PDB file of C-alpha atoms and ligand atoms in Angstrom:
ATOM      1  CA  MET A 492    -202.372 -88.111-123.516  1.00 77.00           C
ATOM      2  CA  ASP A 493    -203.820 -85.173-124.406  1.00 87.00           C
ATOM      3  CA  GLN A 494    -206.849 -84.176-122.474  1.00 90.00           C
ATOM      4  CA  ILE A 495    -207.826 -81.081-124.397  1.00 93.00           C
ATOM      5  CA  LYS A 496    -207.827 -83.042-127.803  1.00 95.00           C
ATOM      6  CA  THR A 497    -209.816 -85.682-126.313  1.00 95.00           C
ATOM      7  CA  GLY A 498    -212.650 -83.482-125.042  1.00 96.00           C
ATOM      8  CA  LYS A 499    -212.478 -81.515-128.619  1.00 97.00           C
ATOM      9  CA  PHE A 500    -213.281 -85.061-129.800  1.00 96.00           C
ATOM     10  CA  ILE A 501    -215.824 -86.202-127.847  1.00 97.00           C
ATOM     11  CA  ALA A 502    -217.428 -82.879-128.599  1.00 97.00           C
ATOM     12  CA  SER A 503    -217.479 -82.963-131.996  1.00 96.00           C
ATOM     13  CA  LEU A 504    -218.373 -86.884-132.001  1.00 96.00           C
ATOM     14  CA  ARG A 505    -221.492 -85.686-129.823  1.00 96.00           C
ATOM     15  CA  LYS A 506    -222.532 -83.135-132.091  1.00 96.00           C
ATOM     16  CA  GLU A 507    -222.071 -85.782-135.160  1.00 95.00           C
ATOM     17  CA  GLN A 508    -224.449 -88.167-133.279  1.00 93.00           C
ATOM     18  CA  GLY A 509    -226.739 -85.156-132.847  1.00 95.00           C
ATOM     19  CA  PHE A 510    -226.799 -84.980-128.937  1.00 95.00           C
ATOM     20  CA  THR A 511    -226.719 -82.346-126.541  1.00 95.00           C
ATOM     21  CA  GLN A 512    -224.449 -82.821-123.471  1.00 95.00           C
ATOM     22  CA  ALA A 513    -227.488 -83.301-121.185  1.00 94.00           C
ATOM     23  CA  GLU A 514    -228.696 -86.098-123.491  1.00 95.00           C
ATOM     24  CA  LEU A 515    -225.293 -87.675-123.320  1.00 95.00           C
ATOM     25  CA  ALA A 516    -225.255 -87.274-120.077  1.00 93.00           C
ATOM     26  CA  GLU A 517    -228.705 -89.046-119.436  1.00 91.00           C
ATOM     27  CA  LYS A 518    -227.693 -91.755-121.810  1.00 92.00           C
ATOM     28  CA  LEU A 519    -224.437 -92.303-119.600  1.00 90.00           C
ATOM     29  CA  GLY A 520    -226.719 -91.651-115.899  1.00 86.00           C
ATOM     30  CA  ILE A 521    -224.298 -89.042-115.476  1.00 87.00           C
ATOM     31  CA  THR A 522    -224.619 -85.125-114.943  1.00 86.00           C
ATOM     32  CA  ASP A 523    -224.091 -82.937-117.834  1.00 87.00           C
ATOM     33  CA  ARG A 524    -221.520 -81.187-115.574  1.00 89.00           C
ATOM     34  CA  ALA A 525    -219.105 -84.193-116.182  1.00 90.00           C
ATOM     35  CA  VAL A 526    -219.752 -84.070-120.079  1.00 94.00           C
ATOM     36  CA  SER A 527    -218.762 -80.294-120.016  1.00 94.00           C
ATOM     37  CA  LYS A 528    -215.664 -81.049-118.054  1.00 93.00           C
ATOM     38  CA  TRP A 529    -214.665 -83.632-120.359  1.00 94.00           C
ATOM     39  CA  GLU A 530    -215.373 -81.461-123.379  1.00 96.00           C
ATOM     40  CA  THR A 531    -213.360 -78.824-121.844  1.00 95.00           C
ATOM     41  CA  GLY A 532    -210.372 -80.796-120.965  1.00 92.00           C
ATOM     42  CA  LYS A 533    -210.623 -80.561-117.427  1.00 89.00           C
ATOM     43  CA  CYS A 534    -210.785 -84.291-116.974  1.00 87.00           C
ATOM     44  CA  LEU A 535    -211.096 -87.520-118.342  1.00 88.00           C
ATOM     45  CA  PRO A 536    -214.399 -89.778-118.276  1.00 89.00           C
ATOM     46  CA  ASP A 537    -213.924 -92.488-115.319  1.00 84.00           C
ATOM     47  CA  ALA A 538    -212.337 -95.776-116.634  1.00 78.00           C
ATOM     48  CA  ALA A 539    -215.831 -97.633-116.062  1.00 77.00           C
ATOM     49  CA  ILE A 540    -218.154 -95.014-118.065  1.00 88.00           C
ATOM     50  CA  MET A 541    -215.303 -94.913-120.938  1.00 90.00           C
ATOM     51  CA  VAL A 542    -216.533 -98.081-122.598  1.00 90.00           C
ATOM     52  CA  GLU A 543    -220.364 -97.224-122.446  1.00 92.00           C
ATOM     53  CA  LEU A 544    -219.274 -93.824-123.819  1.00 95.00           C
ATOM     54  CA  CYS A 545    -217.255 -95.378-126.851  1.00 94.00           C
ATOM     55  CA  GLU A 546    -219.838 -97.092-127.675  1.00 94.00           C
ATOM     56  CA  ILE A 547    -222.472 -94.372-127.964  1.00 95.00           C
ATOM     57  CA  LEU A 548    -219.847 -92.481-129.873  1.00 95.00           C
ATOM     58  CA  GLY A 549    -218.791 -95.488-132.040  1.00 93.00           C
ATOM     59  CA  ILE A 550    -215.211 -95.305-131.371  1.00 93.00           C
ATOM     60  CA  SER A 551    -212.734 -97.276-129.551  1.00 90.00           C
ATOM     61  CA  VAL A 552    -211.518 -96.551-125.463  1.00 89.00           C
ATOM     62  CA  ASN A 553    -207.780 -96.257-127.228  1.00 89.00           C
ATOM     63  CA  GLU A 554    -209.244 -93.701-129.965  1.00 92.00           C
ATOM     64  CA  LEU A 555    -210.841 -91.896-127.326  1.00 93.00           C
ATOM     65  CA  LEU A 556    -207.837 -91.409-125.016  1.00 90.00           C
ATOM     66  CA  THR A 557    -205.740 -90.390-128.277  1.00 90.00           C
ATOM     67  CA  GLY A 558    -208.348 -88.059-129.352  1.00 93.00           C
ATOM     68  CA  GLU A 559    -208.612 -89.085-132.917  1.00 91.00           C
ATOM     69  CA  LYS A 560    -209.422 -92.172-134.947  1.00 88.00           C
ATOM     70  CA  ILE A 561    -206.407 -94.472-135.534  1.00 85.00           C
ATOM     71  CA  ALA A 562    -205.559 -96.644-138.009  1.00 81.00           C
ATOM     72  CA  MET A 563    -204.977-100.286-137.883  1.00 79.00           C
ATOM     73  CA  ASP A 564    -201.385-100.533-138.255  1.00 78.00           C
ATOM     74  CA  ASN A 565    -199.947 -98.771-135.102  1.00 79.00           C
ATOM     75  CA  TYR A 566    -203.380 -99.441-133.272  1.00 82.00           C
ATOM     76  CA  LYS A 567    -201.319-101.702-130.573  1.00 84.00           C
ATOM     77  CA  GLU A 568    -198.656 -99.501-129.920  1.00 84.00           C
ATOM     78  CA  ILE A 569    -200.756 -96.621-128.921  1.00 85.00           C
ATOM     79  CA  ALA A 570    -202.903 -99.005-127.009  1.00 85.00           C
ATOM     80  CA  GLU A 571    -200.266 -99.910-124.669  1.00 85.00           C
ATOM     81  CA  LYS A 572    -199.498 -96.428-124.288  1.00 85.00           C
ATOM     82  CA  ASN A 573    -202.582 -95.195-123.585  1.00 85.00           C
ATOM     83  CA  LEU A 574    -203.193 -97.801-120.977  1.00 83.00           C
ATOM     84  CA  ALA A 575    -200.225 -97.373-118.838  1.00 85.00           C
ATOM     85  CA  GLU A 576    -200.856 -93.398-118.882  1.00 85.00           C
ATOM     86  CA  SER A 577    -204.384 -93.663-117.691  1.00 81.00           C
ATOM     87  CA  ILE A 578    -203.474 -95.949-115.022  1.00 81.00           C
ATOM     88  CA  ARG A 579    -200.983 -93.157-113.649  1.00 84.00           C
ATOM     89  CA  LEU A 580    -203.529 -90.332-114.450  1.00 81.00           C
ATOM     90  CA  GLU A 581    -206.245 -92.244-112.348  1.00 78.00           C
ATOM     91  CA  ASN A 582    -204.001 -93.151-109.249  1.00 79.00           C
ATOM     92  CA  GLU A 583    -202.871 -89.227-109.533  1.00 82.00           C
ATOM     93  CA  LYS A 584    -206.581 -87.761-109.580  1.00 78.00           C
ATOM     94  CA  ASN A 585    -207.534 -89.876-106.304  1.00 76.00           C
ATOM     95  CA  GLN A 586    -204.528 -88.833-104.428  1.00 79.00           C
ATOM     96  CA  LYS A 587    -205.049 -85.138-105.287  1.00 81.00           C
ATOM     97  CA  LEU A 588    -208.580 -85.529-104.313  1.00 78.00           C
ATOM     98  CA  THR A 589    -208.149 -86.639-100.956  1.00 77.00           C
ATOM     99  CA  LYS A 590    -205.064 -84.277-100.131  1.00 83.00           C
ATOM    100  CA  THR A 591    -207.479 -81.289-101.548  1.00 83.00           C
ATOM    101  CA  GLU A 592    -210.333 -82.482 -99.609  1.00 80.00           C
ATOM    102  CA  ASN A 593    -208.559 -82.963 -96.561  1.00 80.00           C
ATOM    103  CA  PHE A 594    -206.357 -79.807 -96.910  1.00 85.00           C
ATOM    104  CA  ILE A 595    -209.402 -77.409 -97.264  1.00 84.00           C
ATOM    105  CA  GLY A 596    -211.180 -79.613 -94.091  1.00 82.00           C
ATOM    106  CA  TRP A 597    -208.595 -79.169 -91.690  1.00 86.00           C
ATOM    107  CA  SER A 598    -207.654 -75.713 -92.877  1.00 88.00           C
ATOM    108  CA  GLY A 599    -210.814 -74.416 -92.230  1.00 88.00           C
ATOM    109  CA  VAL A 600    -211.404 -76.081 -88.910  1.00 87.00           C
ATOM    110  CA  VAL A 601    -207.884 -74.545 -87.634  1.00 92.00           C
ATOM    111  CA  VAL A 602    -208.650 -70.680 -88.871  1.00 91.00           C
ATOM    112  CA  SER A 603    -212.046 -71.030 -87.491  1.00 91.00           C
ATOM    113  CA  LEU A 604    -211.620 -72.432 -84.220  1.00 91.00           C
ATOM    114  CA  ILE A 605    -208.452 -69.490 -83.948  1.00 93.00           C
ATOM    115  CA  MET A 606    -211.430 -66.957 -84.733  1.00 92.00           C
ATOM    116  CA  ILE A 607    -213.518 -68.415 -82.679  1.00 91.00           C
ATOM    117  CA  MET A 608    -211.289 -68.577 -79.517  1.00 92.00           C
ATOM    118  CA  CYS A 609    -209.939 -64.727 -80.088  1.00 92.00           C
ATOM    119  CA  GLY A 610    -213.580 -64.034 -80.135  1.00 92.00           C
ATOM    120  CA  ILE A 611    -214.235 -65.507 -77.019  1.00 91.00           C
ATOM    121  CA  PHE A 612    -211.195 -63.897 -75.593  1.00 91.00           C
ATOM    122  CA  VAL A 613    -212.059 -60.525 -76.810  1.00 91.00           C
ATOM    123  CA  ALA A 614    -215.503 -60.597 -75.645  1.00 88.00           C
ATOM    124  CA  GLU A 615    -215.601 -58.709 -72.285  1.00 88.00           C
ATOM    125  CA  VAL A 616    -213.445 -55.630 -73.834  1.00 89.00           C
ATOM    126  CA  SER A 617    -214.922 -55.788 -77.415  1.00 90.00           C
ATOM    127  CA  PRO A 618    -218.333 -57.618 -77.838  1.00 90.00           C
ATOM    128  CA  ILE A 619    -218.787 -56.152 -81.435  1.00 92.00           C
ATOM    129  CA  VAL A 620    -215.462 -57.662 -82.569  1.00 91.00           C
ATOM    130  CA  ALA A 621    -215.961 -60.896 -80.533  1.00 92.00           C
ATOM    131  CA  MET A 622    -219.585 -61.570 -82.688  1.00 92.00           C
ATOM    132  CA  ILE A 623    -217.629 -60.587 -85.652  1.00 93.00           C
ATOM    133  CA  LEU A 624    -215.006 -63.157 -85.158  1.00 92.00           C
ATOM    134  CA  ILE A 625    -217.346 -65.912 -84.090  1.00 92.00           C
ATOM    135  CA  SER A 626    -219.655 -65.252 -86.817  1.00 93.00           C
ATOM    136  CA  ALA A 627    -216.565 -65.335 -89.327  1.00 92.00           C
ATOM    137  CA  GLY A 628    -215.570 -68.436 -88.081  1.00 92.00           C
ATOM    138  CA  GLY A 629    -218.407 -69.914 -87.705  1.00 91.00           C
ATOM    139  CA  ALA A 630    -218.934 -69.006 -91.740  1.00 92.00           C
ATOM    140  CA  ILE A 631    -215.604 -70.337 -92.828  1.00 90.00           C
ATOM    141  CA  VAL A 632    -216.830 -73.887 -91.395  1.00 87.00           C
ATOM    142  CA  LEU A 633    -219.700 -73.658 -93.539  1.00 87.00           C
ATOM    143  CA  ILE A 634    -218.131 -72.341 -96.329  1.00 88.00           C
ATOM    144  CA  THR A 635    -215.557 -75.074 -96.103  1.00 87.00           C
ATOM    145  CA  THR A 636    -217.879 -77.704 -95.492  1.00 82.00           C
ATOM    146  CA  ILE A 637    -219.846 -77.178 -98.760  1.00 83.00           C
ATOM    147  CA  TYR A 638    -217.013 -76.666-100.509  1.00 83.00           C
ATOM    148  CA  ALA A 639    -215.330 -79.882 -99.821  1.00 80.00           C
ATOM    149  CA  THR A 640    -218.704 -81.594-100.382  1.00 79.00           C
ATOM    150  CA  LEU A 641    -219.095 -80.216-103.558  1.00 79.00           C
ATOM    151  CA  LEU A 642    -215.776 -81.464-104.665  1.00 78.00           C
ATOM    152  CA  GLU A 643    -216.912 -84.712-103.370  1.00 74.00           C
ATOM    153  CA  CYS A 644    -220.090 -84.572-105.309  1.00 72.00           C
ATOM    154  CA  ASP A 645    -218.205 -83.944-108.499  1.00 72.00           C
ATOM    155  CA  ASN A 646    -215.995 -86.959-108.209  1.00 75.00           C
ATOM    156  CA  GLY A 647    -217.131 -90.731-107.991  1.00 78.00           C
ATOM    157  CA  TYR A 648    -220.139 -92.058-107.330  1.00 85.00           C
ATOM    158  CA  TYR A 649    -222.777 -93.247-104.575  1.00 90.00           C
ATOM    159  CA  GLU A 650    -223.989 -96.639-104.165  1.00 91.00           C
ATOM    160  CA  CYS A 651    -227.547 -97.695-103.311  1.00 93.00           C
ATOM    161  CA  GLN A 652    -227.064-100.207-100.413  1.00 91.00           C
ATOM    162  CA  ASN A 653    -230.515-101.857-101.514  1.00 92.00           C
ATOM    163  CA  CYS A 654    -229.999-102.673-105.412  1.00 93.00           C
ATOM    164  CA  LYS A 655    -226.309-101.557-105.569  1.00 91.00           C
ATOM    165  CA  HIS A 656    -227.477 -98.950-108.326  1.00 90.00           C
ATOM    166  CA  ARG A 657    -224.445 -96.367-108.960  1.00 89.00           C
ATOM    167  CA  TYR A 658    -225.051 -92.723-109.744  1.00 88.00           C
ATOM    168  CA  VAL A 659    -224.164 -88.965-109.163  1.00 85.00           C
ATOM    169  CA  PRO A 660    -226.178 -87.315-107.224  1.00 86.00           C
ATOM    170  CA  THR A 661    -227.360 -83.822-107.504  1.00 83.00           C
ATOM    171  CA  ARG A 662    -225.155 -81.470-105.962  1.00 82.00           C
ATOM    172  CA  LYS A 663    -228.282 -80.243-103.859  1.00 83.00           C
ATOM    173  CA  ALA A 664    -228.855 -83.688-102.635  1.00 85.00           C
ATOM    174  CA  VAL A 665    -225.816 -84.299-101.441  1.00 84.00           C
ATOM    175  CA  ILE A 666    -225.496 -80.737 -99.493  1.00 82.00           C
ATOM    176  CA  LEU A 667    -228.657 -81.472 -97.738  1.00 85.00           C
ATOM    177  CA  ALA A 668    -227.972 -85.218 -97.040  1.00 86.00           C
ATOM    178  CA  VAL A 669    -227.504 -86.118 -93.597  1.00 86.00           C
ATOM    179  CA  HIS A 670    -223.937 -87.866 -93.625  1.00 83.00           C
ATOM    180  CA  VAL A 671    -221.268 -89.795 -91.675  1.00 81.00           C
ATOM    181  CA  GLY A 672    -217.867 -89.564 -93.196  1.00 75.00           C
ATOM    182  CA  SER A 673    -218.811 -89.972 -96.853  1.00 76.00           C
ATOM    183  CA  ASP A 674    -221.925 -92.202 -96.563  1.00 86.00           C
ATOM    184  CA  ARG A 675    -225.163 -90.043 -97.101  1.00 90.00           C
ATOM    185  CA  VAL A 676    -228.678 -90.738 -96.747  1.00 92.00           C
ATOM    186  CA  MET A 677    -230.123 -90.182-100.082  1.00 92.00           C
ATOM    187  CA  LYS A 678    -232.774 -91.418-102.293  1.00 91.00           C
ATOM    188  CA  CYS A 679    -231.845 -94.019-104.966  1.00 92.00           C
ATOM    189  CA  PRO A 680    -233.113 -92.674-108.471  1.00 89.00           C
ATOM    190  CA  GLU A 681    -233.257 -96.639-109.632  1.00 90.00           C
ATOM    191  CA  CYS A 682    -235.430 -98.118-106.790  1.00 94.00           C
ATOM    192  CA  GLY A 683    -236.758 -95.250-104.923  1.00 92.00           C
ATOM    193  CA  GLN A 684    -235.275 -96.406-101.561  1.00 91.00           C
ATOM    194  CA  LYS A 685    -233.869 -93.896 -99.284  1.00 92.00           C
ATOM    195  CA  GLY A 686    -230.934 -95.495 -97.101  1.00 92.00           C
ATOM    196  CA  TRP A 687    -227.494 -95.031 -96.393  1.00 93.00           C
ATOM    197  CA  HIS A 688    -225.267 -94.751 -99.940  1.00 92.00           C
ATOM    198  CA  LYS A 689    -221.632 -95.678 -99.834  1.00 89.00           C
ATOM    199  CA  LYS A 690    -219.347 -93.219-101.681  1.00 85.00           C
ATOM    200  CA  VAL A 691    -217.233 -95.138-104.586  1.00 82.00           C
ATOM    201  CA  MET A 692    -214.789 -93.963-106.798  1.00 75.00           C
ATOM    202  CA  THR A 693    -215.794 -95.972-109.918  1.00 73.00           C
ATOM    203  CA  LYS A 694    -218.981 -96.836-111.709  1.00 71.00           C
TER     204      LYS A 694
HETATM  205 ZN1   ZN B 573    -231.102 -98.565-104.871  1.00 82.52          ZN
END
């Protein structure tokens, strides 16, 4: 599979249908950032959204993954190949994401702890150096937390426990939300209720 080819294919079909990226995103209940990422070949649409996207674009999932319209006689063979390949890609993506998130989170914590400890250690000798070290340590915690949060926001969905609606929240909503692990208190765009929303990888 060629993500760039698929991306260009999505863009050309979307334009054929006369939609902007934002309009297509709205139809699918996702952000226009996601559409832009598909079209530039940075990632493929999630499996769950693919069917809906293909319906809107008037193509089959097989054609979406291949990045072009497919003639009927070699349809099945290409479909099998695409299926196997997309399962492999999806697994890889989930693993990579968890690894990256953990790496950023833990290295941020370790580096800032070291800086803060050095800060405390030199406090008596040089209060200014101590202050710089401690505030830089604090800033690193903040930056890595925000970065890991944004990474999480861009992948997967949140599920409202009240109505089971799954959606992609705005970055602002995710950063400002109270959270425990990856569960966050947010307002559901479907039923309007505020509550703990669970992180899910598929729609
Ligand atoms: Zn809801």
